[in-house]
Amino acid sequence: MTSLVSDTRVVFSRELRPVLRDPFSVIFSMIQPLFFLALFAPLLPGDNSLQWFVPGIIVMSCLFGSSMTGSNLLFEMQTGSHERMLVTPLRRPALLIGRALKEIVPMFVQAGVIVAACIPFGFELHLAGALLGLLVMAAFCIGLGALSYTLALASKSKEWLFWTVQQTLIFPLLLLAGVLLPLDDGPGWLKALSKINPMTYVVNAERALFNGDVWARSTVEGLIAAVVVGAVGLTVGVRAMKRSD
């Protein structure tokens, strides 16, 4: 276990180094969520529309960023870097866990930038709830990152397969979670699909937490959903990494 923790720390440091050298890459990945924020928020009714919309945009930013991280592993496999990592003494689970843990750092940065950009326009920050919301998001990001790396391992040299699956899944997950528009008045089949989408519960939890409602039922449901996604992602990803050659 000590060796696994040490190896995970090594991989985490290796993966984080490029982000620290080029922080603009983290900001650049936020362009699309910020466009959604600028173009959709003014269309929402009510004076507190930002309180409803901003937490969803933070989850969207996490979804976009974490789901694309497998492309880095694809690049390493194409250049031979991944194969060189496989012959090192590092434990194979650490190669996946360290990469997945790295996704927490960009998520924290992106959430901070989004909140800071919205405060001048009337967004009210509840710090304690927001911090708890980031912890829930951390578990969710780890799971998404691990699943993205798993997809990259399954795609191997077929880069088109990675992007086809990623783009096919990302927008249904986004829309069914009610990030851009509420689903309260939607048809029954749409609500049913929304209930089996784990991202729905994470979005509802973030909205409750960022509005200071720490003890809401949606907060507990979102925490459970995030932990389940994190656990499933790591389990599937570690198995895939062990089988990689």
JSON list of C-alpha atoms in Angstrom, two decimals:
[
{"chain": "A", "resi": 1, "resn": "MET", "atom": "CA", "xyz": [0.00, 0.00, 0.00]},
{"chain": "A", "resi": 2, "resn": "THR", "atom": "CA", "xyz": [2.87, 2.37, 0.83]},
{"chain": "A", "resi": 3, "resn": "SER", "atom": "CA", "xyz": [4.43, 1.65, -2.54]},
{"chain": "A", "resi": 4, "resn": "LEU", "atom": "CA", "xyz": [1.10, 2.28, -4.30]},
{"chain": "A", "resi": 5, "resn": "VAL", "atom": "CA", "xyz": [0.69, 5.65, -2.56]},
{"chain": "A", "resi": 6, "resn": "SER", "atom": "CA", "xyz": [4.27, 6.61, -3.42]},
{"chain": "A", "resi": 7, "resn": "ASP", "atom": "CA", "xyz": [3.85, 5.57, -7.06]},
{"chain": "A", "resi": 8, "resn": "THR", "atom": "CA", "xyz": [0.55, 7.43, -7.29]},
{"chain": "A", "resi": 9, "resn": "ARG", "atom": "CA", "xyz": [2.26, 10.57, -5.99]},
{"chain": "A", "resi": 10, "resn": "VAL", "atom": "CA", "xyz": [4.96, 10.23, -8.64]},
{"chain": "A", "resi": 11, "resn": "VAL", "atom": "CA", "xyz": [2.40, 9.88, -11.45]},
{"chain": "A", "resi": 12, "resn": "PHE", "atom": "CA", "xyz": [0.29, 12.73, -10.02]},
{"chain": "A", "resi": 13, "resn": "SER", "atom": "CA", "xyz": [3.35, 15.03, -9.99]},
{"chain": "A", "resi": 14, "resn": "ARG", "atom": "CA", "xyz": [4.28, 13.99, -13.52]},
{"chain": "A", "resi": 15, "resn": "GLU", "atom": "CA", "xyz": [0.78, 14.71, -14.84]},
{"chain": "A", "resi": 16, "resn": "LEU", "atom": "CA", "xyz": [0.43, 18.00, -12.97]},
{"chain": "A", "resi": 17, "resn": "ARG", "atom": "CA", "xyz": [3.75, 19.44, -14.14]},
{"chain": "A", "resi": 18, "resn": "PRO", "atom": "CA", "xyz": [2.57, 20.33, -17.68]},
{"chain": "A", "resi": 19, "resn": "VAL", "atom": "CA", "xyz": [-0.52, 22.05, -16.23]},
{"chain": "A", "resi": 20, "resn": "LEU", "atom": "CA", "xyz": [1.64, 24.19, -13.93]},
{"chain": "A", "resi": 21, "resn": "ARG", "atom": "CA", "xyz": [3.99, 25.04, -16.80]},
{"chain": "A", "resi": 22, "resn": "ASP", "atom": "CA", "xyz": [1.11, 26.00, -19.08]},
{"chain": "A", "resi": 23, "resn": "PRO", "atom": "CA", "xyz": [-1.85, 27.14, -16.93]},
{"chain": "A", "resi": 24, "resn": "PHE", "atom": "CA", "xyz": [-3.39, 28.81, -19.98]},
{"chain": "A", "resi": 25, "resn": "SER", "atom": "CA", "xyz": [-4.50, 25.36, -21.15]},
{"chain": "A", "resi": 26, "resn": "VAL", "atom": "CA", "xyz": [-6.83, 25.16, -18.13]},
{"chain": "A", "resi": 27, "resn": "ILE", "atom": "CA", "xyz": [-8.29, 28.59, -18.87]},
{"chain": "A", "resi": 28, "resn": "PHE", "atom": "CA", "xyz": [-8.64, 27.78, -22.58]},
{"chain": "A", "resi": 29, "resn": "SER", "atom": "CA", "xyz": [-10.78, 24.72, -21.79]},
{"chain": "A", "resi": 30, "resn": "MET", "atom": "CA", "xyz": [-13.24, 27.05, -20.05]},
{"chain": "A", "resi": 31, "resn": "ILE", "atom": "CA", "xyz": [-14.08, 29.07, -23.15]},
{"chain": "A", "resi": 32, "resn": "GLN", "atom": "CA", "xyz": [-17.08, 26.93, -24.07]},
{"chain": "A", "resi": 33, "resn": "PRO", "atom": "CA", "xyz": [-18.63, 26.92, -20.55]},
{"chain": "A", "resi": 34, "resn": "LEU", "atom": "CA", "xyz": [-18.13, 30.68, -20.31]},
{"chain": "A", "resi": 35, "resn": "PHE", "atom": "CA", "xyz": [-19.87, 31.15, -23.66]},
{"chain": "A", "resi": 36, "resn": "PHE", "atom": "CA", "xyz": [-22.80, 29.11, -22.38]},
{"chain": "A", "resi": 37, "resn": "LEU", "atom": "CA", "xyz": [-22.83, 31.25, -19.24]},
{"chain": "A", "resi": 38, "resn": "ALA", "atom": "CA", "xyz": [-22.83, 34.50, -21.21]},
{"chain": "A", "resi": 39, "resn": "LEU", "atom": "CA", "xyz": [-25.45, 33.43, -23.77]},
{"chain": "A", "resi": 40, "resn": "PHE", "atom": "CA", "xyz": [-27.87, 31.32, -21.72]},
{"chain": "A", "resi": 41, "resn": "ALA", "atom": "CA", "xyz": [-27.96, 33.08, -18.33]},
{"chain": "A", "resi": 42, "resn": "PRO", "atom": "CA", "xyz": [-29.61, 36.28, -19.65]},
{"chain": "A", "resi": 43, "resn": "LEU", "atom": "CA", "xyz": [-32.43, 34.17, -21.12]},
{"chain": "A", "resi": 44, "resn": "LEU", "atom": "CA", "xyz": [-33.39, 32.62, -17.79]},
{"chain": "A", "resi": 45, "resn": "PRO", "atom": "CA", "xyz": [-36.29, 34.25, -15.90]},
{"chain": "A", "resi": 46, "resn": "GLY", "atom": "CA", "xyz": [-35.94, 35.67, -12.40]},
{"chain": "A", "resi": 47, "resn": "ASP", "atom": "CA", "xyz": [-33.43, 37.84, -10.59]},
{"chain": "A", "resi": 48, "resn": "ASN", "atom": "CA", "xyz": [-31.63, 34.83, -9.07]},
{"chain": "A", "resi": 49, "resn": "SER", "atom": "CA", "xyz": [-30.99, 32.99, -12.33]},
{"chain": "A", "resi": 50, "resn": "LEU", "atom": "CA", "xyz": [-27.24, 33.00, -11.72]},
{"chain": "A", "resi": 51, "resn": "GLN", "atom": "CA", "xyz": [-27.73, 31.14, -8.43]},
{"chain": "A", "resi": 52, "resn": "TRP", "atom": "CA", "xyz": [-29.37, 28.35, -10.43]},
{"chain": "A", "resi": 53, "resn": "PHE", "atom": "CA", "xyz": [-27.17, 28.48, -13.52]},
{"chain": "A", "resi": 54, "resn": "VAL", "atom": "CA", "xyz": [-23.61, 28.94, -12.22]},
{"chain": "A", "resi": 55, "resn": "PRO", "atom": "CA", "xyz": [-23.35, 25.64, -10.29]},
{"chain": "A", "resi": 56, "resn": "GLY", "atom": "CA", "xyz": [-24.52, 23.79, -13.39]},
{"chain": "A", "resi": 57, "resn": "ILE", "atom": "CA", "xyz": [-21.88, 25.54, -15.50]},
{"chain": "A", "resi": 58, "resn": "ILE", "atom": "CA", "xyz": [-19.22, 24.46, -13.01]},
{"chain": "A", "resi": 59, "resn": "VAL", "atom": "CA", "xyz": [-20.32, 20.84, -13.44]},
{"chain": "A", "resi": 60, "resn": "MET", "atom": "CA", "xyz": [-20.31, 21.37, -17.22]},
{"chain": "A", "resi": 61, "resn": "SER", "atom": "CA", "xyz": [-16.74, 22.64, -17.04]},
{"chain": "A", "resi": 62, "resn": "CYS", "atom": "CA", "xyz": [-15.77, 19.54, -15.09]},
{"chain": "A", "resi": 63, "resn": "LEU", "atom": "CA", "xyz": [-17.51, 17.30, -17.63]},
{"chain": "A", "resi": 64, "resn": "PHE", "atom": "CA", "xyz": [-15.83, 18.93, -20.63]},
{"chain": "A", "resi": 65, "resn": "GLY", "atom": "CA", "xyz": [-12.37, 18.98, -19.07]},
{"chain": "A", "resi": 66, "resn": "SER", "atom": "CA", "xyz": [-12.35, 15.52, -17.49]},
{"chain": "A", "resi": 67, "resn": "SER", "atom": "CA", "xyz": [-13.94, 13.72, -20.44]},
{"chain": "A", "resi": 68, "resn": "MET", "atom": "CA", "xyz": [-11.21, 14.97, -22.79]},
{"chain": "A", "resi": 69, "resn": "THR", "atom": "CA", "xyz": [-8.23, 14.00, -20.66]},
{"chain": "A", "resi": 70, "resn": "GLY", "atom": "CA", "xyz": [-8.01, 10.55, -22.24]},
{"chain": "A", "resi": 71, "resn": "SER", "atom": "CA", "xyz": [-6.70, 12.26, -25.36]},
{"chain": "A", "resi": 72, "resn": "ASN", "atom": "CA", "xyz": [-3.45, 12.93, -23.46]},
{"chain": "A", "resi": 73, "resn": "LEU", "atom": "CA", "xyz": [-3.06, 9.20, -22.87]},
{"chain": "A", "resi": 74, "resn": "LEU", "atom": "CA", "xyz": [-3.83, 8.53, -26.54]},
{"chain": "A", "resi": 75, "resn": "PHE", "atom": "CA", "xyz": [-1.01, 10.88, -27.50]},
{"chain": "A", "resi": 76, "resn": "GLU", "atom": "CA", "xyz": [1.37, 9.12, -25.11]},
{"chain": "A", "resi": 77, "resn": "MET", "atom": "CA", "xyz": [0.46, 5.75, -26.59]},
{"chain": "A", "resi": 78, "resn": "GLN", "atom": "CA", "xyz": [1.08, 7.05, -30.10]},
{"chain": "A", "resi": 79, "resn": "THR", "atom": "CA", "xyz": [4.50, 8.49, -29.17]},
{"chain": "A", "resi": 80, "resn": "GLY", "atom": "CA", "xyz": [5.59, 5.50, -27.07]},
{"chain": "A", "resi": 81, "resn": "SER", "atom": "CA", "xyz": [5.63, 7.37, -23.75]},
{"chain": "A", "resi": 82, "resn": "HIS", "atom": "CA", "xyz": [2.95, 5.12, -22.28]},
{"chain": "A", "resi": 83, "resn": "GLU", "atom": "CA", "xyz": [4.88, 1.97, -23.16]},
{"chain": "A", "resi": 84, "resn": "ARG", "atom": "CA", "xyz": [7.97, 3.38, -21.46]},
{"chain": "A", "resi": 85, "resn": "MET", "atom": "CA", "xyz": [5.89, 4.05, -18.35]},
{"chain": "A", "resi": 86, "resn": "LEU", "atom": "CA", "xyz": [4.65, 0.44, -18.38]},
{"chain": "A", "resi": 87, "resn": "VAL", "atom": "CA", "xyz": [8.18, -0.97, -18.11]},
{"chain": "A", "resi": 88, "resn": "THR", "atom": "CA", "xyz": [9.04, 1.18, -15.09]},
{"chain": "A", "resi": 89, "resn": "PRO", "atom": "CA", "xyz": [8.72, -0.23, -11.53]},
{"chain": "A", "resi": 90, "resn": "LEU", "atom": "CA", "xyz": [5.59, 1.91, -11.04]},
{"chain": "A", "resi": 91, "resn": "ARG", "atom": "CA", "xyz": [2.51, -0.12, -10.16]},
{"chain": "A", "resi": 92, "resn": "ARG", "atom": "CA", "xyz": [-0.03, -0.09, -12.95]},
{"chain": "A", "resi": 93, "resn": "PRO", "atom": "CA", "xyz": [-2.96, 1.02, -10.76]},
{"chain": "A", "resi": 94, "resn": "ALA", "atom": "CA", "xyz": [-0.89, 4.07, -9.83]},
{"chain": "A", "resi": 95, "resn": "LEU", "atom": "CA", "xyz": [-0.62, 5.00, -13.52]},
{"chain": "A", "resi": 96, "resn": "LEU", "atom": "CA", "xyz": [-4.40, 5.40, -13.60]},
{"chain": "A", "resi": 97, "resn": "ILE", "atom": "CA", "xyz": [-5.07, 6.71, -10.08]},
{"chain": "A", "resi": 98, "resn": "GLY", "atom": "CA", "xyz": [-2.39, 9.40, -10.31]},
{"chain": "A", "resi": 99, "resn": "ARG", "atom": "CA", "xyz": [-3.76, 10.62, -13.62]},
{"chain": "A", "resi": 100, "resn": "ALA", "atom": "CA", "xyz": [-7.33, 10.66, -12.29]},
{"chain": "A", "resi": 101, "resn": "LEU", "atom": "CA", "xyz": [-6.38, 12.58, -9.13]},
{"chain": "A", "resi": 102, "resn": "LYS", "atom": "CA", "xyz": [-4.73, 15.25, -11.25]},
{"chain": "A", "resi": 103, "resn": "GLU", "atom": "CA", "xyz": [-8.16, 16.22, -12.62]},
{"chain": "A", "resi": 104, "resn": "ILE", "atom": "CA", "xyz": [-9.05, 17.77, -9.26]},
{"chain": "A", "resi": 105, "resn": "VAL", "atom": "CA", "xyz": [-6.60, 20.66, -9.66]},
{"chain": "A", "resi": 106, "resn": "PRO", "atom": "CA", "xyz": [-7.92, 22.08, -12.97]},
{"chain": "A", "resi": 107, "resn": "MET", "atom": "CA", "xyz": [-11.48, 21.69, -11.67]},
{"chain": "A", "resi": 108, "resn": "PHE", "atom": "CA", "xyz": [-10.69, 23.82, -8.60]},
{"chain": "A", "resi": 109, "resn": "VAL", "atom": "CA", "xyz": [-9.08, 26.50, -10.77]},
{"chain": "A", "resi": 110, "resn": "GLN", "atom": "CA", "xyz": [-11.95, 26.57, -13.26]},
{"chain": "A", "resi": 111, "resn": "ALA", "atom": "CA", "xyz": [-14.60, 26.74, -10.54]},
{"chain": "A", "resi": 112, "resn": "GLY", "atom": "CA", "xyz": [-12.77, 29.63, -8.89]},
{"chain": "A", "resi": 113, "resn": "VAL", "atom": "CA", "xyz": [-12.54, 31.57, -12.15]},
{"chain": "A", "resi": 114, "resn": "ILE", "atom": "CA", "xyz": [-16.21, 31.03, -13.00]},
{"chain": "A", "resi": 115, "resn": "VAL", "atom": "CA", "xyz": [-17.39, 32.14, -9.55]},
{"chain": "A", "resi": 116, "resn": "ALA", "atom": "CA", "xyz": [-15.08, 35.16, -9.57]},
{"chain": "A", "resi": 117, "resn": "ALA", "atom": "CA", "xyz": [-16.38, 36.18, -13.00]},
{"chain": "A", "resi": 118, "resn": "CYS", "atom": "CA", "xyz": [-20.02, 35.96, -11.86]},
{"chain": "A", "resi": 119, "resn": "ILE", "atom": "CA", "xyz": [-19.82, 37.72, -8.48]},
{"chain": "A", "resi": 120, "resn": "PRO", "atom": "CA", "xyz": [-19.78, 41.24, -10.06]},
{"chain": "A", "resi": 121, "resn": "PHE", "atom": "CA", "xyz": [-23.03, 40.36, -11.87]},
{"chain": "A", "resi": 122, "resn": "GLY", "atom": "CA", "xyz": [-24.92, 39.47, -8.70]},
{"chain": "A", "resi": 123, "resn": "PHE", "atom": "CA", "xyz": [-23.93, 35.89, -7.92]},
{"chain": "A", "resi": 124, "resn": "GLU", "atom": "CA", "xyz": [-23.97, 35.37, -4.15]},
{"chain": "A", "resi": 125, "resn": "LEU", "atom": "CA", "xyz": [-21.23, 33.08, -2.86]},
{"chain": "A", "resi": 126, "resn": "HIS", "atom": "CA", "xyz": [-21.85, 30.88, 0.21]},
{"chain": "A", "resi": 127, "resn": "LEU", "atom": "CA", "xyz": [-18.28, 29.88, 0.97]},
{"chain": "A", "resi": 128, "resn": "ALA", "atom": "CA", "xyz": [-18.89, 26.88, 3.24]},
{"chain": "A", "resi": 129, "resn": "GLY", "atom": "CA", "xyz": [-21.37, 25.31, 0.85]},
{"chain": "A", "resi": 130, "resn": "ALA", "atom": "CA", "xyz": [-19.15, 26.06, -2.14]},
{"chain": "A", "resi": 131, "resn": "LEU", "atom": "CA", "xyz": [-16.18, 24.32, -0.51]},
{"chain": "A", "resi": 132, "resn": "LEU", "atom": "CA", "xyz": [-18.29, 21.25, 0.21]},
{"chain": "A", "resi": 133, "resn": "GLY", "atom": "CA", "xyz": [-19.52, 21.40, -3.36]},
{"chain": "A", "resi": 134, "resn": "LEU", "atom": "CA", "xyz": [-15.94, 21.30, -4.62]},
{"chain": "A", "resi": 135, "resn": "LEU", "atom": "CA", "xyz": [-15.30, 18.15, -2.57]},
{"chain": "A", "resi": 136, "resn": "VAL", "atom": "CA", "xyz": [-18.32, 16.49, -4.20]},
{"chain": "A", "resi": 137, "resn": "MET", "atom": "CA", "xyz": [-17.01, 17.62, -7.57]},
{"chain": "A", "resi": 138, "resn": "ALA", "atom": "CA", "xyz": [-13.58, 16.18, -6.77]},
{"chain": "A", "resi": 139, "resn": "ALA", "atom": "CA", "xyz": [-15.02, 12.66, -6.50]},
{"chain": "A", "resi": 140, "resn": "PHE", "atom": "CA", "xyz": [-16.99, 13.21, -9.69]},
{"chain": "A", "resi": 141, "resn": "CYS", "atom": "CA", "xyz": [-13.92, 14.49, -11.59]},
{"chain": "A", "resi": 142, "resn": "ILE", "atom": "CA", "xyz": [-11.82, 11.51, -10.50]},
{"chain": "A", "resi": 143, "resn": "GLY", "atom": "CA", "xyz": [-14.45, 9.12, -11.85]},
{"chain": "A", "resi": 144, "resn": "LEU", "atom": "CA", "xyz": [-14.88, 11.00, -15.14]},
{"chain": "A", "resi": 145, "resn": "GLY", "atom": "CA", "xyz": [-11.13, 11.25, -15.64]},
{"chain": "A", "resi": 146, "resn": "ALA", "atom": "CA", "xyz": [-10.64, 7.55, -14.96]},
{"chain": "A", "resi": 147, "resn": "LEU", "atom": "CA", "xyz": [-13.42, 6.64, -17.42]},
{"chain": "A", "resi": 148, "resn": "SER", "atom": "CA", "xyz": [-11.87, 8.92, -20.04]},
{"chain": "A", "resi": 149, "resn": "TYR", "atom": "CA", "xyz": [-8.50, 7.20, -19.64]},
{"chain": "A", "resi": 150, "resn": "THR", "atom": "CA", "xyz": [-10.26, 3.83, -19.87]},
{"chain": "A", "resi": 151, "resn": "LEU", "atom": "CA", "xyz": [-11.84, 4.88, -23.15]},
{"chain": "A", "resi": 152, "resn": "ALA", "atom": "CA", "xyz": [-8.41, 5.93, -24.41]},
{"chain": "A", "resi": 153, "resn": "LEU", "atom": "CA", "xyz": [-6.97, 2.52, -23.51]},
{"chain": "A", "resi": 154, "resn": "ALA", "atom": "CA", "xyz": [-9.84, 0.83, -25.33]},
{"chain": "A", "resi": 155, "resn": "SER", "atom": "CA", "xyz": [-9.39, 3.05, -28.39]},
{"chain": "A", "resi": 156, "resn": "LYS", "atom": "CA", "xyz": [-5.60, 2.60, -28.56]},
{"chain": "A", "resi": 157, "resn": "SER", "atom": "CA", "xyz": [-4.51, 3.65, -32.06]},
{"chain": "A", "resi": 158, "resn": "LYS", "atom": "CA", "xyz": [-8.09, 4.47, -33.16]},
{"chain": "A", "resi": 159, "resn": "GLU", "atom": "CA", "xyz": [-8.23, 8.10, -32.10]},
{"chain": "A", "resi": 160, "resn": "TRP", "atom": "CA", "xyz": [-11.47, 8.63, -34.02]},
{"chain": "A", "resi": 161, "resn": "LEU", "atom": "CA", "xyz": [-13.20, 6.06, -31.78]},
{"chain": "A", "resi": 162, "resn": "PHE", "atom": "CA", "xyz": [-12.30, 8.01, -28.62]},
{"chain": "A", "resi": 163, "resn": "TRP", "atom": "CA", "xyz": [-13.67, 11.29, -29.94]},
{"chain": "A", "resi": 164, "resn": "THR", "atom": "CA", "xyz": [-16.80, 9.66, -31.44]},
{"chain": "A", "resi": 165, "resn": "VAL", "atom": "CA", "xyz": [-17.78, 8.06, -28.14]},
{"chain": "A", "resi": 166, "resn": "GLN", "atom": "CA", "xyz": [-16.83, 11.14, -26.11]},
{"chain": "A", "resi": 167, "resn": "GLN", "atom": "CA", "xyz": [-18.83, 13.54, -28.27]},
{"chain": "A", "resi": 168, "resn": "THR", "atom": "CA", "xyz": [-21.78, 11.13, -28.50]},
{"chain": "A", "resi": 169, "resn": "LEU", "atom": "CA", "xyz": [-22.13, 10.88, -24.71]},
{"chain": "A", "resi": 170, "resn": "ILE", "atom": "CA", "xyz": [-21.19, 14.33, -23.48]},
{"chain": "A", "resi": 171, "resn": "PHE", "atom": "CA", "xyz": [-24.18, 16.36, -24.68]},
{"chain": "A", "resi": 172, "resn": "PRO", "atom": "CA", "xyz": [-26.95, 13.88, -23.74]},
{"chain": "A", "resi": 173, "resn": "LEU", "atom": "CA", "xyz": [-25.44, 13.72, -20.23]},
{"chain": "A", "resi": 174, "resn": "LEU", "atom": "CA", "xyz": [-25.33, 17.50, -20.14]},
{"chain": "A", "resi": 175, "resn": "LEU", "atom": "CA", "xyz": [-28.88, 18.10, -21.34]},
{"chain": "A", "resi": 176, "resn": "LEU", "atom": "CA", "xyz": [-30.45, 15.30, -19.29]},
{"chain": "A", "resi": 177, "resn": "ALA", "atom": "CA", "xyz": [-28.86, 16.73, -16.14]},
{"chain": "A", "resi": 178, "resn": "GLY", "atom": "CA", "xyz": [-30.81, 19.97, -16.59]},
{"chain": "A", "resi": 179, "resn": "VAL", "atom": "CA", "xyz": [-27.69, 22.12, -16.73]},
{"chain": "A", "resi": 180, "resn": "LEU", "atom": "CA", "xyz": [-28.91, 24.54, -19.38]},
{"chain": "A", "resi": 181, "resn": "LEU", "atom": "CA", "xyz": [-32.69, 24.30, -18.98]},
{"chain": "A", "resi": 182, "resn": "PRO", "atom": "CA", "xyz": [-34.90, 22.97, -16.15]},
{"chain": "A", "resi": 183, "resn": "LEU", "atom": "CA", "xyz": [-36.62, 19.66, -16.85]},
{"chain": "A", "resi": 184, "resn": "ASP", "atom": "CA", "xyz": [-39.58, 20.27, -14.53]},
{"chain": "A", "resi": 185, "resn": "ASP", "atom": "CA", "xyz": [-42.01, 20.79, -17.43]},
{"chain": "A", "resi": 186, "resn": "GLY", "atom": "CA", "xyz": [-40.46, 18.18, -19.69]},
{"chain": "A", "resi": 187, "resn": "PRO", "atom": "CA", "xyz": [-42.21, 15.01, -20.90]},
{"chain": "A", "resi": 188, "resn": "GLY", "atom": "CA", "xyz": [-42.26, 11.93, -18.71]},
{"chain": "A", "resi": 189, "resn": "TRP", "atom": "CA", "xyz": [-39.74, 9.97, -20.79]},
{"chain": "A", "resi": 190, "resn": "LEU", "atom": "CA", "xyz": [-37.25, 12.83, -20.51]},
{"chain": "A", "resi": 191, "resn": "LYS", "atom": "CA", "xyz": [-37.65, 12.97, -16.73]},
{"chain": "A", "resi": 192, "resn": "ALA", "atom": "CA", "xyz": [-37.21, 9.20, -16.53]},
{"chain": "A", "resi": 193, "resn": "LEU", "atom": "CA", "xyz": [-33.92, 9.39, -18.45]},
{"chain": "A", "resi": 194, "resn": "SER", "atom": "CA", "xyz": [-32.83, 12.26, -16.24]},
{"chain": "A", "resi": 195, "resn": "LYS", "atom": "CA", "xyz": [-33.34, 10.16, -13.11]},
{"chain": "A", "resi": 196, "resn": "ILE", "atom": "CA", "xyz": [-30.91, 7.48, -14.30]},
{"chain": "A", "resi": 197, "resn": "ASN", "atom": "CA", "xyz": [-28.26, 10.08, -15.16]},
{"chain": "A", "resi": 198, "resn": "PRO", "atom": "CA", "xyz": [-25.85, 10.37, -12.17]},
{"chain": "A", "resi": 199, "resn": "MET", "atom": "CA", "xyz": [-24.87, 13.83, -13.31]},
{"chain": "A", "resi": 200, "resn": "THR", "atom": "CA", "xyz": [-28.42, 15.03, -12.53]},
{"chain": "A", "resi": 201, "resn": "TYR", "atom": "CA", "xyz": [-27.90, 14.38, -8.82]},
{"chain": "A", "resi": 202, "resn": "VAL", "atom": "CA", "xyz": [-24.47, 16.02, -8.85]},
{"chain": "A", "resi": 203, "resn": "VAL", "atom": "CA", "xyz": [-25.90, 19.16, -10.49]},
{"chain": "A", "resi": 204, "resn": "ASN", "atom": "CA", "xyz": [-28.77, 19.34, -7.98]},
{"chain": "A", "resi": 205, "resn": "ALA", "atom": "CA", "xyz": [-26.31, 18.93, -5.10]},
{"chain": "A", "resi": 206, "resn": "GLU", "atom": "CA", "xyz": [-24.07, 21.70, -6.42]},
{"chain": "A", "resi": 207, "resn": "ARG", "atom": "CA", "xyz": [-27.03, 24.05, -6.73]},
{"chain": "A", "resi": 208, "resn": "ALA", "atom": "CA", "xyz": [-28.05, 23.36, -3.15]},
{"chain": "A", "resi": 209, "resn": "LEU", "atom": "CA", "xyz": [-24.52, 23.67, -1.78]},
{"chain": "A", "resi": 210, "resn": "PHE", "atom": "CA", "xyz": [-23.57, 26.83, -3.68]},
{"chain": "A", "resi": 211, "resn": "ASN", "atom": "CA", "xyz": [-26.76, 28.40, -2.33]},
{"chain": "A", "resi": 212, "resn": "GLY", "atom": "CA", "xyz": [-25.83, 27.46, 1.24]},
{"chain": "A", "resi": 213, "resn": "ASP", "atom": "CA", "xyz": [-28.33, 24.60, 1.69]},
{"chain": "A", "resi": 214, "resn": "VAL", "atom": "CA", "xyz": [-25.83, 22.08, 3.09]},
{"chain": "A", "resi": 215, "resn": "TRP", "atom": "CA", "xyz": [-28.37, 19.69, 4.64]},
{"chain": "A", "resi": 216, "resn": "ALA", "atom": "CA", "xyz": [-30.68, 19.35, 1.65]},
{"chain": "A", "resi": 217, "resn": "ARG", "atom": "CA", "xyz": [-31.67, 15.87, 0.49]},
{"chain": "A", "resi": 218, "resn": "SER", "atom": "CA", "xyz": [-30.26, 16.65, -2.95]},
{"chain": "A", "resi": 219, "resn": "THR", "atom": "CA", "xyz": [-26.86, 17.23, -1.34]},
{"chain": "A", "resi": 220, "resn": "VAL", "atom": "CA", "xyz": [-26.77, 13.69, 0.05]},
{"chain": "A", "resi": 221, "resn": "GLU", "atom": "CA", "xyz": [-27.99, 12.22, -3.23]},
{"chain": "A", "resi": 222, "resn": "GLY", "atom": "CA", "xyz": [-25.37, 14.16, -5.18]},
{"chain": "A", "resi": 223, "resn": "LEU", "atom": "CA", "xyz": [-22.59, 13.06, -2.83]},
{"chain": "A", "resi": 224, "resn": "ILE", "atom": "CA", "xyz": [-23.62, 9.42, -3.24]},
{"chain": "A", "resi": 225, "resn": "ALA", "atom": "CA", "xyz": [-23.77, 9.78, -7.04]},
{"chain": "A", "resi": 226, "resn": "ALA", "atom": "CA", "xyz": [-20.34, 11.43, -7.17]},
{"chain": "A", "resi": 227, "resn": "VAL", "atom": "CA", "xyz": [-18.76, 8.76, -4.97]},
{"chain": "A", "resi": 228, "resn": "VAL", "atom": "CA", "xyz": [-20.33, 5.99, -7.06]},
{"chain": "A", "resi": 229, "resn": "VAL", "atom": "CA", "xyz": [-19.04, 7.55, -10.30]},
{"chain": "A", "resi": 230, "resn": "GLY", "atom": "CA", "xyz": [-15.59, 7.94, -8.72]},
{"chain": "A", "resi": 231, "resn": "ALA", "atom": "CA", "xyz": [-15.52, 4.35, -7.46]},
{"chain": "A", "resi": 232, "resn": "VAL", "atom": "CA", "xyz": [-16.81, 2.85, -10.71]},
{"chain": "A", "resi": 233, "resn": "GLY", "atom": "CA", "xyz": [-14.42, 4.94, -12.79]},
{"chain": "A", "resi": 234, "resn": "LEU", "atom": "CA", "xyz": [-11.38, 3.95, -10.73]},
{"chain": "A", "resi": 235, "resn": "THR", "atom": "CA", "xyz": [-12.39, 0.27, -10.61]},
{"chain": "A", "resi": 236, "resn": "VAL", "atom": "CA", "xyz": [-12.93, 0.03, -14.37]},
{"chain": "A", "resi": 237, "resn": "GLY", "atom": "CA", "xyz": [-9.86, 2.13, -15.12]},
{"chain": "A", "resi": 238, "resn": "VAL", "atom": "CA", "xyz": [-7.50, 0.18, -12.86]},
{"chain": "A", "resi": 239, "resn": "ARG", "atom": "CA", "xyz": [-8.61, -3.09, -14.43]},
{"chain": "A", "resi": 240, "resn": "ALA", "atom": "CA", "xyz": [-8.08, -1.68, -17.90]},
{"chain": "A", "resi": 241, "resn": "MET", "atom": "CA", "xyz": [-4.63, -0.37, -16.96]},
{"chain": "A", "resi": 242, "resn": "LYS", "atom": "CA", "xyz": [-3.62, -3.75, -15.53]},
{"chain": "A", "resi": 243, "resn": "ARG", "atom": "CA", "xyz": [-4.58, -5.41, -18.81]},
{"chain": "A", "resi": 244, "resn": "SER", "atom": "CA", "xyz": [-2.81, -2.82, -20.99]},
{"chain": "A", "resi": 245, "resn": "ASP", "atom": "CA", "xyz": [0.31, -3.94, -22.82]}
]
